[in-house]
Amino acid sequence: MTESADYVISACRENDVKFIRLWFTDIVGALKSFAITVEELEKALEEGMGFDGSSIEGFARIDESDMVARPDPATFQLVPWRPRESGVARMFCDIHHPDGTAFEGDPRQVLKRQLKRAADLGYTFYVSPEMEYFYFKDSGGRVPLDRGGYFDQISDAGSDLRRETVLTLEAMGIEVEYSHHEVAQSQHEIALRYTDALTMADAAMTYRLVVKEIATTNGVYATFMPKPMADQNGSGMHVHQSLFKGERNAFFDVSDEYHLSAIARGYIAGLLHNARALTLVTNQWVNSYKRLLPGFEAPVYLSWARRNRSDLIRIPEYKPGKETHTRIEYRSPDPACNPYLAFAVMLAAGLDGIENERQLPPPVEGNVFELRAEERASRGIATLPGSLIEAIEVAEQSPFLRSALGDHVFESLIANKRIEWDRYRRHITDFELAEYLPIL
């Protein structure tokens, strides 16, 4: 029994924990869990707990369904919204085959593989996602709680909900940097403090659950749907990211105009080069592409700049003496993605740019949306996929994405998304009925 496992067992005794929920995700980022009693905890920590993986999206086929969930003791936390008497704790799990080998379809393992690749090059990957979401009065409609806007205080009907959410996150060991009302009506954001990508992926999954739990407890509904209202901004997940070598930020160079090192420039070039392929992972739903439209503060064009928020990649302003804060902000992902896979493919794209010494094009400091199509073409500014089917077709032809995800996840994700697209094509929307039925 390891020291961390001993700590978990001791913490359960001290806090009267009766149930431990074992958490993991399927390929589309849906949180899955099952509970064990504290009496089974020692066995779970030593051997893992077996389960049937055949019904988990993107996991095994029926003829190879046996899986083992091995809890990670470092992720042990009490669940604050459950009763303290005979309480509940949670741990994230890595999924293995019964023979002990890592399951290639486990999103957490996909991220770990890319993190090891970075570590072999001497890097630690740090991220901080800005995950936006909406509060509605219930799940059956889209009635907002307020008509407030960016940073509004007086019109902010969700401030108490955010406060309770922040306190719950911090009780679970997740540090919060700030929270506020976002641009759209009843839209909100809670920013998590920068940390390593694996810890952050676990935190992002916890964040989504806590936001929804606190909302439900207070009689409202929270959603991370990318674009729930046609006339309002959608919800993004802008991902701030950087590579460190020990205590040194590998992205910083004092002599560069943008204070970006050659490593940072290669990383950005890799993201731009592979952006179209990785969009299926960062924006995986049919609805994701309703957000990626001009005019709603979401990026469409493959460009980068320092001050311009219309670009796909923004370089936050450097502050003297804050070298460790040098980072890039990748702006296209939405908060309904699988954070393990999203962080993995962004890191893989950046490392591809570094290892292959890809050249970074000039920045685009003007509003990209205002450039004429001919001007964008002359400057080599391509676009993100405009629909789920386009993203699927781009991804299918990408050796980079297959390598980053591994064959199992790559093929399972493509198959899942084709099914979603086929279902969407068969659906007759309210728009079509209102627009065409009276006249055709």
Coordinates of C-alpha atoms in Angstrom, one line a residue, residues 28-431:
V28 CA -17.3 12.4 -25.5
G29 CA -16.5 13.6 -22.0
A30 CA -19.7 12.4 -20.2
L31 CA -18.8 11.8 -16.6
K32 CA -19.4 8.1 -15.5
S33 CA -19.2 6.8 -12.0
F34 CA -20.0 3.9 -9.7
A35 CA -19.9 3.7 -5.9
I36 CA -18.1 1.4 -3.6
T37 CA -18.3 1.2 0.1
V38 CA -15.4 2.1 2.3
E39 CA -15.0 -1.6 3.1
E40 CA -14.0 -2.2 -0.5
L41 CA -11.6 0.7 -0.6
E42 CA -8.4 -1.1 0.2
K43 CA -9.1 -3.7 -2.5
A44 CA -9.9 -1.0 -5.0
L45 CA -6.7 0.9 -4.4
E46 CA -4.6 -2.2 -4.7
E47 CA -6.3 -4.1 -7.5
G48 CA -8.9 -1.7 -9.1
M49 CA -12.5 -2.5 -9.5
G50 CA -13.9 -4.5 -12.5
F51 CA -16.8 -3.3 -14.6
D52 CA -18.5 -3.9 -17.9
G53 CA -17.1 -1.5 -20.5
S54 CA -19.4 -2.6 -23.4
S55 CA -22.0 0.0 -22.6
I56 CA -19.6 3.0 -22.2
E57 CA -19.4 5.2 -25.3
G58 CA -16.2 4.5 -27.1
F59 CA -15.0 1.8 -24.8
A60 CA -14.9 -1.9 -25.6
R61 CA -17.0 -4.2 -27.8
I62 CA -19.2 -6.9 -26.1
D63 CA -16.7 -9.6 -26.8
E64 CA -13.9 -7.7 -24.9
S65 CA -16.0 -5.8 -22.3
D66 CA -14.2 -6.5 -19.0
M67 CA -12.4 -3.3 -17.8
V68 CA -10.8 -2.3 -14.5
A69 CA -11.1 1.1 -12.9
R70 CA -8.0 2.0 -10.9
P71 CA -8.6 5.0 -8.6
D72 CA -5.9 7.7 -8.5
P73 CA -5.4 8.4 -4.8
A74 CA -4.1 11.9 -5.6
T75 CA -7.6 12.9 -6.7
F76 CA -9.4 11.9 -3.5
Q77 CA -11.8 14.6 -2.3
L78 CA -14.9 14.7 -0.1
V79 CA -18.1 15.5 -2.0
P80 CA -19.4 18.6 -0.1
W81 CA -23.0 18.5 -1.3
R82 CA -23.6 15.1 0.2
P83 CA -24.4 14.5 3.9
R84 CA -21.4 14.5 6.2
E85 CA -22.7 11.6 8.2
S86 CA -21.8 8.4 6.3
G87 CA -20.4 10.8 3.8
V88 CA -19.3 10.5 0.2
A89 CA -15.9 11.0 -1.4
R90 CA -14.7 10.7 -5.0
M91 CA -11.6 9.6 -6.9
F92 CA -10.8 9.8 -10.6
C93 CA -9.8 6.5 -12.2
D94 CA -7.5 5.3 -14.9
I95 CA -9.0 2.5 -17.0
H96 CA -7.0 -0.7 -17.6
H97 CA -7.5 -4.1 -19.2
P98 CA -7.8 -7.0 -16.8
D99 CA -4.1 -7.9 -17.5
G100 CA -3.1 -4.6 -16.1
T101 CA -2.2 -2.8 -19.3
A102 CA -3.6 0.7 -19.8
F103 CA -6.8 0.8 -21.9
E104 CA -6.1 2.7 -25.1
G105 CA -9.7 4.0 -25.2
D106 CA -9.5 5.9 -21.8
P107 CA -9.4 9.7 -22.4
R108 CA -7.3 10.2 -19.2
Q109 CA -4.7 7.8 -20.6
V110 CA -4.7 9.7 -23.9
L111 CA -3.8 12.9 -22.1
K112 CA -1.2 11.0 -20.0
R113 CA 0.5 9.7 -23.2
Q114 CA 0.9 13.3 -24.6
L115 CA 2.1 14.6 -21.2
K116 CA 4.8 11.9 -21.1
R117 CA 5.8 12.9 -24.6
A118 CA 6.2 16.5 -23.4
A119 CA 8.0 15.3 -20.3
D120 CA 10.5 13.3 -22.4
L121 CA 11.3 16.6 -24.1
G122 CA 11.8 18.3 -20.7
Y123 CA 8.4 20.1 -20.6
T124 CA 5.5 20.4 -18.1
F125 CA 2.2 21.5 -19.8
Y126 CA 0.2 24.0 -17.8
V127 CA -3.4 25.2 -18.7
S128 CA -6.2 27.3 -17.5
P129 CA -9.6 27.1 -19.2
E130 CA -12.2 29.9 -19.1
M131 CA -15.4 27.8 -19.1
E132 CA -18.6 29.7 -19.8
Y133 CA -22.1 28.5 -19.2
F134 CA -25.7 29.6 -18.9
Y135 CA -28.3 29.6 -16.1
F136 CA -31.9 29.0 -17.2
K137 CA -35.1 28.8 -15.1
D138 CA -35.4 25.1 -16.0
S139 CA -34.2 22.5 -18.4
G140 CA -37.3 22.6 -20.6
G141 CA -36.7 26.1 -22.0
R142 CA -34.3 28.9 -22.4
V143 CA -35.7 31.5 -20.1
P144 CA -32.7 33.4 -18.7
L145 CA -32.5 34.5 -15.0
D146 CA -31.3 38.0 -16.0
R147 CA -30.7 40.4 -18.9
G148 CA -27.3 41.4 -17.6
G149 CA -24.1 41.8 -19.6
Y150 CA -20.3 41.6 -19.2
F151 CA -19.2 42.2 -15.6
D152 CA -22.7 43.5 -14.6
Q153 CA -23.4 43.6 -10.9
I154 CA -26.9 45.1 -10.5
S155 CA -28.5 42.8 -13.2
D156 CA -26.5 39.7 -12.1
A157 CA -29.1 37.2 -10.8
G158 CA -26.5 34.4 -10.7
S159 CA -24.0 36.0 -8.3
D160 CA -25.1 33.9 -5.3
L161 CA -25.1 30.8 -7.4
R162 CA -21.5 31.5 -8.5
R163 CA -20.5 32.3 -4.9
E164 CA -21.8 28.9 -3.7
T165 CA -20.1 27.2 -6.7
V166 CA -16.8 28.8 -6.0
L167 CA -16.9 27.8 -2.3
T168 CA -17.8 24.2 -3.2
L169 CA -14.9 24.0 -5.8
E170 CA -12.5 25.4 -3.2
A171 CA -13.7 22.8 -0.7
M172 CA -12.7 20.2 -3.2
G173 CA -9.2 21.6 -3.6
I174 CA -9.8 23.4 -6.9
E175 CA -8.4 26.9 -6.9
V176 CA -10.5 29.7 -8.5
E177 CA -9.0 32.8 -9.9
Y178 CA -12.2 34.9 -10.4
S179 CA -15.8 34.7 -11.4
H180 CA -18.2 37.1 -13.2
H181 CA -21.2 37.6 -15.4
E182 CA -20.4 37.1 -19.1
V183 CA -21.5 39.0 -22.2
A184 CA -24.8 37.2 -22.9
Q185 CA -27.9 37.2 -20.9
S186 CA -27.6 34.9 -17.9
Q187 CA -24.2 33.7 -19.0
H188 CA -21.4 33.2 -16.5
E189 CA -17.8 32.3 -16.1
I190 CA -15.6 30.9 -13.3
A191 CA -11.9 30.9 -14.1
L192 CA -9.8 28.1 -12.6
R193 CA -6.2 28.9 -11.5
Y194 CA -3.4 27.7 -13.8
T195 CA -2.1 24.2 -13.1
D196 CA -0.8 21.1 -14.8
A197 CA -3.0 19.7 -17.6
L198 CA -4.0 16.4 -15.9
T199 CA -5.0 18.1 -12.7
M200 CA -6.9 20.7 -14.7
A201 CA -8.7 18.1 -16.8
D202 CA -9.9 16.4 -13.6
A203 CA -10.8 19.9 -12.2
A204 CA -12.8 20.8 -15.4
M205 CA -14.9 17.6 -15.1
T206 CA -15.5 18.4 -11.4
Y207 CA -16.3 22.0 -12.3
R208 CA -19.0 21.1 -14.8
L209 CA -20.7 18.8 -12.3
V210 CA -20.5 21.3 -9.4
V211 CA -22.0 24.1 -11.5
K212 CA -24.9 21.8 -12.4
E213 CA -25.4 20.4 -8.8
I214 CA -25.5 23.9 -7.2
A215 CA -27.9 25.1 -9.9
T216 CA -30.2 22.1 -9.3
T217 CA -30.1 22.6 -5.6
N218 CA -31.2 26.1 -6.0
G219 CA -34.1 25.2 -8.4
V220 CA -32.5 26.4 -11.7
Y221 CA -30.7 24.8 -14.6
A222 CA -27.1 25.2 -15.8
T223 CA -26.0 24.3 -19.2
F224 CA -22.6 24.1 -21.0
M225 CA -24.3 23.8 -24.4
P226 CA -22.2 25.8 -26.8
K227 CA -25.0 27.9 -28.4
P228 CA -28.3 27.7 -26.7
M229 CA -29.7 31.0 -27.9
A230 CA -29.4 32.2 -31.5
D231 CA -29.2 35.9 -30.8
Q232 CA -26.7 35.7 -27.9
N233 CA -23.0 34.8 -27.7
G234 CA -22.3 31.2 -27.3
S235 CA -20.2 29.7 -24.5
G236 CA -16.5 29.2 -25.1
M237 CA -13.7 27.5 -23.3
H238 CA -10.7 29.7 -24.0
V239 CA -7.6 27.7 -23.0
H240 CA -4.6 29.5 -21.7
Q241 CA -1.5 27.3 -22.0
S242 CA 2.3 27.2 -21.7
L243 CA 5.2 24.9 -21.4
F244 CA 7.7 25.1 -18.5
K245 CA 11.1 23.6 -18.1
G246 CA 11.4 23.3 -14.3
E247 CA 10.6 26.7 -12.9
R248 CA 11.3 28.5 -16.2
N249 CA 8.6 29.4 -18.6
A250 CA 9.8 28.0 -22.0
F251 CA 7.5 30.4 -23.8
F252 CA 9.2 33.6 -22.6
D253 CA 12.0 35.5 -24.5
V254 CA 12.8 39.0 -23.3
S255 CA 14.3 40.0 -26.6
D256 CA 11.3 39.1 -28.8
E257 CA 8.8 41.8 -29.8
Y258 CA 6.0 39.7 -28.4
H259 CA 8.2 38.2 -25.6
L260 CA 7.7 34.8 -27.3
S261 CA 10.5 32.3 -27.5
A262 CA 11.3 30.2 -30.5
I263 CA 9.6 27.4 -28.6
A264 CA 6.4 29.4 -28.2
R265 CA 6.4 30.4 -31.8
G266 CA 6.8 26.8 -32.9
Y267 CA 4.0 25.8 -30.6
I268 CA 1.7 28.5 -32.0
A269 CA 2.6 27.5 -35.5
G270 CA 1.8 23.8 -34.7
L271 CA -1.6 24.8 -33.3
L272 CA -2.4 26.8 -36.5
H273 CA -1.1 24.1 -38.8
N274 CA -3.3 21.4 -37.1
A275 CA -6.3 23.6 -36.0
R276 CA -8.7 22.3 -38.6
A277 CA -8.0 18.7 -37.7
L278 CA -8.3 19.0 -33.9
T279 CA -11.5 21.0 -34.1
L280 CA -13.5 17.8 -34.1
V281 CA -12.2 17.2 -30.5
T282 CA -12.4 20.8 -29.2
N283 CA -15.8 21.4 -30.8
Q284 CA -17.4 18.0 -31.0
W285 CA -21.2 18.7 -31.2
V286 CA -23.5 19.7 -34.0
N287 CA -24.4 22.7 -31.9
S288 CA -20.7 23.7 -31.5
Y289 CA -20.7 25.1 -35.1
K290 CA -23.7 27.4 -34.3
R291 CA -21.2 29.2 -32.0
L292 CA -18.3 29.4 -34.5
L293 CA -19.9 32.2 -36.5
P294 CA -18.7 35.8 -37.2
G295 CA -20.2 38.5 -35.0
F296 CA -20.5 36.6 -31.7
E297 CA -16.9 36.9 -30.3
A298 CA -16.0 33.3 -31.4
P299 CA -13.0 32.7 -33.8
V300 CA -13.5 31.5 -37.3
Y301 CA -10.2 32.3 -39.0
L302 CA -6.8 30.7 -38.4
S303 CA -4.8 33.7 -37.2
W304 CA -2.9 34.9 -34.2
A305 CA -2.3 38.3 -32.6
R306 CA -1.6 40.1 -29.3
R307 CA -4.6 42.4 -28.7
N308 CA -7.1 41.1 -31.2
R309 CA -9.8 38.9 -29.8
S310 CA -11.2 38.0 -33.2
D311 CA -8.1 35.7 -33.8
L312 CA -8.0 32.0 -33.0
I313 CA -4.9 32.5 -30.9
R314 CA -4.4 35.5 -28.7
I315 CA -1.2 36.5 -26.9
P316 CA -2.1 38.1 -23.5
E317 CA -0.2 41.3 -22.9
Y318 CA 3.2 40.9 -21.1
K319 CA 3.7 42.6 -17.8
P320 CA 7.3 43.3 -16.7
G321 CA 8.5 41.0 -14.0
K322 CA 5.7 38.4 -14.8
E323 CA 7.7 36.1 -17.1
T324 CA 6.0 33.1 -15.7
H325 CA 2.7 34.4 -16.9
T326 CA 3.7 34.3 -20.6
R327 CA 1.2 32.1 -22.4
I328 CA -1.0 31.7 -25.4
E329 CA -4.8 31.7 -25.4
Y330 CA -6.5 29.2 -27.8
R331 CA -10.1 30.5 -28.3
S332 CA -12.1 28.1 -30.3
P333 CA -12.9 25.2 -27.9
D334 CA -16.2 25.1 -26.2
P335 CA -17.0 23.9 -22.6
A336 CA -18.9 20.8 -23.8
C337 CA -15.8 19.1 -25.1
N338 CA -13.9 16.3 -23.4
P339 CA -11.1 18.2 -21.6
Y340 CA -8.8 15.2 -21.5
L341 CA -8.8 14.9 -25.2
A342 CA -8.9 18.6 -25.9
F343 CA -5.8 19.3 -23.8
A344 CA -4.1 16.2 -25.3
V345 CA -4.6 17.3 -29.0
M346 CA -3.7 20.9 -28.3
L347 CA -0.5 19.8 -26.7
A348 CA 0.2 17.3 -29.5
A349 CA -0.3 20.1 -32.1
G350 CA 2.1 22.5 -30.2
L351 CA 4.8 19.8 -29.9
D352 CA 4.3 19.0 -33.6
G353 CA 5.1 22.6 -34.4
I354 CA 8.2 22.6 -32.1
E355 CA 9.6 19.3 -33.3
N356 CA 9.0 20.1 -37.0
E357 CA 10.1 23.7 -36.7
R358 CA 7.0 25.0 -38.3
Q359 CA 7.1 28.7 -39.3
L360 CA 4.8 31.1 -37.7
P361 CA 3.0 33.5 -40.1
P362 CA 2.8 37.2 -39.3
P363 CA 0.2 38.3 -36.7
V364 CA -3.1 39.7 -37.8
E365 CA -3.7 42.7 -35.5
G366 CA -6.8 44.1 -37.4
N367 CA -10.3 42.7 -37.2
V368 CA -10.1 39.5 -39.2
F369 CA -13.8 39.5 -39.8
E370 CA -13.5 42.8 -41.7
L371 CA -10.9 41.6 -44.2
R372 CA -12.2 40.8 -47.7
A373 CA -12.1 37.2 -48.7
E374 CA -9.5 38.0 -51.3
E375 CA -7.3 39.6 -48.7
R376 CA -7.6 36.7 -46.3
A377 CA -6.7 34.3 -49.2
S378 CA -3.7 36.3 -50.2
R379 CA -2.4 36.2 -46.6
G380 CA -3.1 32.5 -46.3
I381 CA -5.7 32.8 -43.6
A382 CA -7.7 29.6 -43.6
T383 CA -10.9 28.9 -41.7
L384 CA -12.0 26.4 -39.1
P385 CA -14.5 23.8 -40.2
G386 CA -18.0 25.3 -40.6
S387 CA -20.0 22.3 -39.6
L388 CA -19.7 19.0 -37.8
I389 CA -19.6 17.0 -41.0
E390 CA -16.8 19.2 -42.4
A391 CA -14.9 18.7 -39.1
I392 CA -15.4 14.9 -39.4
E393 CA -14.1 14.8 -43.0
V394 CA -11.0 16.9 -42.1
A395 CA -10.3 14.8 -39.0
E396 CA -10.6 11.5 -41.0
Q397 CA -7.8 12.6 -43.3
S398 CA -5.5 13.7 -40.5
P399 CA -2.6 11.4 -39.6
F400 CA -1.7 13.9 -36.9
L401 CA -5.1 13.5 -35.1
R402 CA -5.0 9.7 -35.4
S403 CA -1.5 9.7 -33.8
A404 CA -2.5 12.1 -31.1
L405 CA -5.6 10.2 -30.0
G406 CA -4.5 6.7 -30.8
D407 CA -6.3 4.4 -33.2
H408 CA -9.0 3.3 -30.7
V409 CA -10.2 6.7 -29.7
F410 CA -9.7 8.2 -33.2
E411 CA -11.9 5.5 -34.8
S412 CA -14.5 5.5 -32.0
L413 CA -14.8 9.3 -32.0
I414 CA -15.3 9.4 -35.8
A415 CA -17.9 6.7 -35.6
N416 CA -19.8 8.4 -32.8
K417 CA -19.8 11.8 -34.6
R418 CA -21.0 10.3 -37.9
I419 CA -24.0 8.8 -36.0
E420 CA -24.7 12.2 -34.5
W421 CA -24.5 13.9 -37.9
D422 CA -26.8 11.3 -39.5
R423 CA -29.4 11.9 -36.7
Y424 CA -29.1 15.6 -37.2
R425 CA -29.6 15.4 -40.9
R426 CA -32.9 13.4 -40.4
H427 CA -34.3 16.0 -37.9
I428 CA -36.7 18.6 -39.2
T429 CA -36.1 21.8 -37.4
D430 CA -38.6 24.5 -36.2
F431 CA -36.8 26.9 -38.6

